[in-house]
Coordinates of C-alpha atoms and ligand atoms in Angstrom, one line a residue:
M71 CA 82.8 12.9 146.2
I72 CA 81.4 16.3 147.3
L73 CA 83.9 18.0 149.1
K74 CA 82.0 20.2 152.0
Q75 CA 83.7 22.8 154.1
R76 CA 81.0 22.7 156.3
L77 CA 78.5 20.1 156.0
P78 CA 74.8 20.8 156.0
K79 CA 72.1 19.4 156.6
K80 CA 70.1 19.5 152.9
K81 CA 66.4 19.4 152.6
S82 CA 65.8 19.8 149.3
N83 CA 67.1 20.6 146.3
D84 CA 65.6 24.2 145.9
F85 CA 66.7 24.9 149.9
H86 CA 70.2 26.1 150.5
D87 CA 71.7 27.5 153.7
S88 CA 73.7 30.5 152.0
S89 CA 75.8 30.3 155.2
V90 CA 77.0 27.0 154.1
L91 CA 79.6 26.8 151.2
L92 CA 80.1 24.0 149.2
K93 CA 83.0 23.1 146.9
S94 CA 83.0 20.3 143.9
K95 CA 85.3 19.6 141.4
A96 CA 85.2 17.6 138.0
S97 CA 87.9 17.4 135.0
A98 CA 86.8 15.4 131.9
P99 CA 89.0 15.0 128.7
A100 CA 89.7 16.0 124.8
K101 CA 88.3 14.5 122.5
V102 CA 89.0 13.6 118.5
I103 CA 86.4 12.5 115.9
L104 CA 88.3 9.7 114.1
F105 CA 85.5 9.2 111.2
G106 CA 82.4 10.5 110.2
E107 CA 82.0 14.5 111.3
H108 CA 80.1 16.4 109.3
F109 CA 77.9 13.0 108.1
V110 CA 77.2 12.8 111.7
V111 CA 74.5 15.4 111.8
Y112 CA 72.8 13.9 108.6
G113 CA 72.6 10.5 110.6
V114 CA 75.2 9.0 110.0
K115 CA 77.5 6.9 112.5
A116 CA 80.7 8.8 113.3
I117 CA 83.9 6.9 115.3
L118 CA 85.2 9.1 118.2
C119 CA 87.3 8.9 120.9
A120 CA 88.4 10.4 123.9
I121 CA 91.8 11.5 124.6
D122 CA 94.5 12.4 127.2
K123 CA 94.2 16.3 128.0
R124 CA 92.2 17.6 129.6
V125 CA 89.8 20.5 131.7
T126 CA 88.8 21.0 135.4
V127 CA 86.4 22.7 136.5
T128 CA 85.9 24.7 140.2
A129 CA 82.7 25.3 141.8
E130 CA 81.8 26.2 144.6
T131 CA 79.0 28.5 146.2
I132 CA 79.5 32.1 147.5
Q133 CA 77.6 33.8 149.3
E134 CA 77.0 37.0 146.8
R135 CA 74.1 36.7 144.2
K136 CA 76.5 36.7 141.6
I137 CA 78.1 33.8 139.0
L138 CA 82.0 34.5 138.3
I139 CA 84.2 32.3 136.2
K140 CA 87.1 32.3 136.3
S141 CA 89.1 31.2 133.5
D142 CA 92.8 31.3 131.0
I143 CA 90.2 32.9 128.2
G144 CA 89.1 35.6 130.6
N145 CA 86.4 36.2 133.3
L146 CA 82.8 37.0 133.2
E147 CA 80.9 38.4 136.3
L148 CA 77.1 38.1 136.0
E149 CA 74.2 38.6 138.6
S150 CA 72.3 35.3 138.2
G151 CA 68.4 35.5 136.3
G152 CA 70.4 37.3 133.5
K153 CA 69.2 36.6 130.1
I154 CA 71.7 34.4 128.5
S155 CA 70.9 35.6 124.6
E156 CA 72.5 39.0 126.0
I157 CA 75.8 37.1 127.2
N158 CA 78.6 37.3 124.4
S159 CA 81.3 35.2 125.2
P160 CA 82.4 31.8 125.0
L161 CA 82.0 31.3 128.9
E162 CA 78.3 31.4 128.1
P163 CA 77.7 27.7 128.7
F164 CA 78.8 28.0 132.2
Y165 CA 76.7 30.8 133.4
Y166 CA 73.7 29.0 131.6
L167 CA 74.6 26.2 134.1
A168 CA 74.8 27.9 137.2
D169 CA 72.2 30.2 136.7
K170 CA 70.1 26.8 135.8
I171 CA 70.7 25.0 139.0
L172 CA 70.7 27.9 141.2
K173 CA 66.8 28.4 140.3
N174 CA 67.1 31.7 141.8
Q175 CA 68.9 30.4 145.5
N176 CA 69.4 33.5 147.4
I177 CA 73.5 32.7 147.1
G178 CA 76.2 32.8 143.8
I179 CA 78.9 30.3 142.6
Q180 CA 82.1 30.9 141.5
I181 CA 83.6 28.7 139.2
N182 CA 87.1 28.2 138.3
V183 CA 88.6 26.6 134.6
E184 CA 91.9 25.4 134.2
S185 CA 92.5 23.4 130.8
D186 CA 95.1 21.6 129.0
I187 CA 93.0 21.8 125.9
P188 CA 93.8 24.0 123.0
L189 CA 90.4 25.8 122.2
G190 CA 88.6 26.4 119.0
V191 CA 90.8 23.7 116.8
G192 CA 88.2 20.8 116.8
L193 CA 89.9 18.7 120.0
G194 CA 86.1 19.2 122.0
S195 CA 87.5 21.8 124.8
S196 CA 84.2 23.3 125.0
S197 CA 81.9 19.9 125.2
A198 CA 84.4 19.2 127.7
C199 CA 84.2 22.3 129.8
C200 CA 80.2 21.8 129.2
V201 CA 80.7 18.3 131.0
A202 CA 83.0 18.8 133.5
G203 CA 80.8 22.4 134.4
A204 CA 77.6 20.5 134.0
A205 CA 79.2 17.3 136.7
A206 CA 80.8 20.3 139.3
I207 CA 77.7 22.8 139.3
S208 CA 75.1 20.0 139.6
R209 CA 77.1 17.8 142.2
L210 CA 77.1 21.1 144.8
F211 CA 73.9 20.1 145.5
K212 CA 73.1 16.8 144.9
E213 CA 75.0 13.4 143.5
T214 CA 74.2 13.3 139.3
S215 CA 74.3 10.7 137.5
K216 CA 76.6 10.8 134.1
E217 CA 73.1 10.6 132.6
E218 CA 71.9 13.4 133.6
I219 CA 75.2 15.7 133.6
L220 CA 75.8 14.3 129.9
E221 CA 72.2 16.2 129.2
L222 CA 73.1 19.7 130.6
A223 CA 75.8 19.2 129.2
I224 CA 74.7 18.5 125.9
E225 CA 72.0 21.8 126.3
A226 CA 74.6 24.2 128.1
E227 CA 76.7 23.4 124.4
K228 CA 73.4 24.1 122.4
T229 CA 73.8 27.9 123.7
I230 CA 77.2 28.2 121.5
F231 CA 76.2 25.8 118.6
E232 CA 72.2 24.9 119.1
N233 CA 72.5 22.1 116.3
T234 CA 74.9 19.9 118.4
S235 CA 74.8 16.1 116.8
G236 CA 75.9 15.5 120.9
A237 CA 78.7 13.2 120.0
D238 CA 81.4 15.1 121.7
C239 CA 79.5 15.8 124.9
T240 CA 78.8 11.9 125.1
V241 CA 82.4 10.7 124.5
C242 CA 84.0 13.5 126.6
T243 CA 81.6 11.9 129.3
Y244 CA 82.1 8.2 128.9
G245 CA 85.1 8.1 127.3
G246 CA 86.9 5.0 125.6
I247 CA 85.9 4.7 121.7
M248 CA 83.1 4.7 121.0
E249 CA 80.5 4.8 117.8
Y250 CA 77.5 7.5 117.9
D251 CA 74.8 8.4 116.3
G252 CA 72.1 10.7 116.7
I253 CA 68.9 8.1 116.7
N254 CA 70.9 4.9 118.3
G255 CA 73.5 7.7 120.7
F256 CA 76.7 6.0 121.9
K257 CA 77.8 2.4 121.9
K258 CA 81.9 1.4 123.4
I259 CA 83.9 -0.4 121.3
E260 CA 85.5 -2.5 124.0
S261 CA 88.4 -3.6 121.8
E262 CA 91.5 -1.4 122.9
P263 CA 93.5 -0.5 119.2
N264 CA 97.0 0.5 120.4
F265 CA 97.6 3.8 117.6
H266 CA 98.8 6.7 118.2
L267 CA 97.3 9.8 117.2
V268 CA 99.9 12.6 116.1
I269 CA 98.1 15.8 116.5
A270 CA 99.2 18.7 114.1
N271 CA 97.1 22.1 115.2
S272 CA 97.2 24.6 112.2
N273 CA 95.7 27.3 114.8
I274 CA 93.8 28.3 112.9
E275 CA 89.9 28.2 115.0
H276 CA 86.8 27.7 113.4
S277 CA 83.8 28.5 114.2
T278 CA 81.9 24.6 114.1
K279 CA 78.4 26.6 113.6
S280 CA 80.1 28.6 110.2
V281 CA 81.3 25.1 109.3
V282 CA 78.7 23.1 109.6
E283 CA 76.4 25.8 107.8
G284 CA 78.8 26.3 104.7
V285 CA 78.2 22.2 104.7
K286 CA 73.8 22.2 104.9
Q287 CA 74.3 24.8 101.5
F288 CA 76.9 22.3 100.1
K289 CA 74.2 19.3 100.4
E290 CA 71.2 21.9 99.2
R291 CA 73.0 22.7 96.1
D292 CA 73.2 18.5 95.6
E293 CA 70.9 16.5 97.3
N294 CA 72.1 13.3 95.5
N295 CA 75.7 13.5 95.6
F296 CA 75.3 14.8 99.4
S297 CA 73.8 11.4 100.0
S298 CA 75.5 9.3 97.8
L299 CA 78.6 10.7 100.2
C300 CA 76.5 9.7 103.3
E301 CA 76.0 6.7 101.7
K302 CA 79.9 6.5 100.9
E303 CA 80.6 7.3 104.4
S304 CA 78.3 5.1 106.3
K305 CA 80.4 1.8 104.3
L306 CA 83.9 3.7 105.3
I307 CA 82.5 3.5 109.3
K308 CA 81.8 0.2 108.7
E309 CA 84.9 -0.6 107.6
A310 CA 87.0 1.3 110.0
L311 CA 84.6 -0.7 113.2
K312 CA 86.1 -3.6 111.8
F313 CA 89.9 -2.6 111.6
L314 CA 89.0 -1.2 115.3
K315 CA 88.2 -4.8 116.2
E316 CA 91.0 -6.3 114.6
N317 CA 93.1 -3.7 116.0
N318 CA 94.6 -3.4 111.5
I319 CA 96.5 0.3 111.9
S320 CA 97.9 0.2 108.6
E321 CA 94.4 0.1 106.9
L322 CA 92.5 2.4 109.2
G323 CA 94.9 5.0 108.3
N324 CA 93.8 4.4 104.7
K325 CA 90.6 4.9 106.3
A326 CA 91.4 8.2 107.5
S327 CA 92.7 9.4 104.3
E328 CA 89.9 8.0 102.0
N329 CA 87.8 9.8 104.9
Q330 CA 89.6 13.0 104.4
E331 CA 88.6 12.5 100.3
Y332 CA 84.6 13.1 101.3
L333 CA 86.0 16.1 103.7
E334 CA 87.5 17.6 100.9
T335 CA 84.7 17.4 98.5
I336 CA 82.1 18.9 101.0
G337 CA 84.5 21.6 101.3
I338 CA 85.6 22.0 104.6
S339 CA 89.5 21.9 104.0
N340 CA 91.8 24.7 102.9
D341 CA 95.1 24.8 101.7
Q342 CA 97.1 24.6 105.1
L343 CA 95.2 21.7 106.0
R344 CA 95.7 20.1 102.9
K345 CA 99.6 20.8 103.1
M346 CA 99.4 19.4 106.8
I347 CA 97.5 16.1 105.6
Q348 CA 100.3 15.3 103.1
I349 CA 103.3 16.1 105.8
G350 CA 101.0 13.6 108.0
N351 CA 100.9 11.0 105.1
N352 CA 104.7 11.0 104.8
R353 CA 105.4 9.6 107.9
S354 CA 102.2 7.5 109.2
F355 CA 99.7 4.9 107.8
G356 CA 97.0 7.9 106.9
S357 CA 96.0 11.2 108.0
K358 CA 92.8 13.3 108.3
I359 CA 91.0 16.4 109.4
T360 CA 89.2 15.9 113.4
G361 CA 86.0 17.9 114.0
A362 CA 84.3 20.7 111.6
G363 CA 87.5 21.5 109.6
G364 CA 88.1 25.3 108.2
G365 CA 90.9 25.3 110.4
G366 CA 91.2 23.6 113.6
C367 CA 93.4 19.9 113.5
I368 CA 94.7 16.9 111.7
F369 CA 95.9 13.8 112.8
A370 CA 97.7 11.0 111.5
I371 CA 97.6 7.2 112.5
T372 CA 100.9 5.7 113.5
E373 CA 102.2 3.0 116.1
E374 CA 104.7 3.0 118.6
S375 CA 107.4 2.7 115.7
N376 CA 106.4 5.8 113.7
V377 CA 104.5 8.1 116.2
T378 CA 108.3 9.7 116.7
E379 CA 109.0 10.1 113.1
A380 CA 105.5 11.8 112.8
M381 CA 106.0 14.0 115.3
N382 CA 109.2 15.2 113.7
N383 CA 107.7 15.5 110.2
F384 CA 105.6 18.3 111.1
K385 CA 108.4 20.0 113.8
N386 CA 110.3 19.9 110.8
E387 CA 108.1 22.3 108.8
N388 CA 107.5 24.6 112.4
Y389 CA 104.0 22.5 113.4
D390 CA 102.5 22.8 116.5
C391 CA 101.6 18.8 117.0
F392 CA 101.7 16.5 120.2
S393 CA 100.5 13.0 120.3
V394 CA 98.2 11.3 122.3
K395 CA 96.4 8.1 124.0
I396 CA 93.0 7.2 124.0
D397 CA 91.7 8.2 127.3
F398 CA 90.2 5.4 128.8
K399 CA 88.2 7.1 132.0
G400 CA 85.6 10.1 130.5
L401 CA 84.7 12.2 133.4
D402 CA 86.0 12.3 136.6
T403 CA 84.5 13.7 139.0
F404 CA 86.0 14.7 142.9
Ligands
LIG227 O1 85.0 21.0 115.7 P1 84.1 20.5 116.8 O2 84.9 19.7 117.7 O3 83.4 21.4 117.2 O4 83.4 19.3 115.9 C1 82.3 18.9 115.4 C2 81.5 18.2 114.9 C3 80.6 18.5 113.8 O5 80.5 16.8 113.0 C4 80.8 19.1 112.4 C5 79.3 19.0 114.0 C6 78.4 18.2 115.3 O6 77.5 18.6 115.9 O7 79.0 17.0 115.3

């Protein structure tokens, strides 16, 4: 439902009576890439799941012809119709969305962002912002489908990372667990495996763009080696899908550790992350980096019985950690 402070009589999407103020709200979950990050950029299937941490975006029209964005990481205030390439801010996707939706109308948009997703550490904070932002902003003027919102969100995400595979925005929109590849898109995995993920944060922010660039260079140095790694990853994904359907958590853990070896090979790990993986492996079924790597988070796969033990293991070493469940809801609009 779209919240309207005074109900307008709208004739078309291009027309807006600026004396009528509109308000709309949406929230989207964070995500974890369970298997297949980086290889997904080269066409290999990945497996992702949405997790129960969220960003909520509220958008409202304002009479001033401006785009105002307020968030925990700062504010941005700009005229609409500006050059995207000249904005150097993590809030750029919101500006892109608001400017696109306003289409030179004689009003402005104010956006408020509230998030409990740690930033820049591979948990899909920017994708969740793009999805919730696309929903809240586009729904100010008309009902939009999830498909349209996803398309807008991916466009917005491209202002930060042009070569995004689109996987992150897809899982933040639809929620649950899914397989994803660039050609066939996503397919939801309908089984509901009951693993718990313990996520440990290195608190090292990473730039997806530069880590992905590093992997591209690795590939270009030895195409044969990279293509054989892609084959191994594809095989691993098939096995992981089978174990997910069977709810075989211990084998899923083994697959996570195997996937971690491939991530080590392509050079996205470091000493800090390796130390965290070791701690994770101690009391879980297996662990790996999630997302671009170079920093960010790792997860350890556990079940109910060993989740606390696995968490304590990280806490004893002073690591920032928390446990998450799968979010089956995805994008929510109010
Ligand atoms: O760390 P994140 O959330 O930016 O994840 C990036 C995932 C990659 O596979 C490395 C890139 C992509 O577009 O899929």
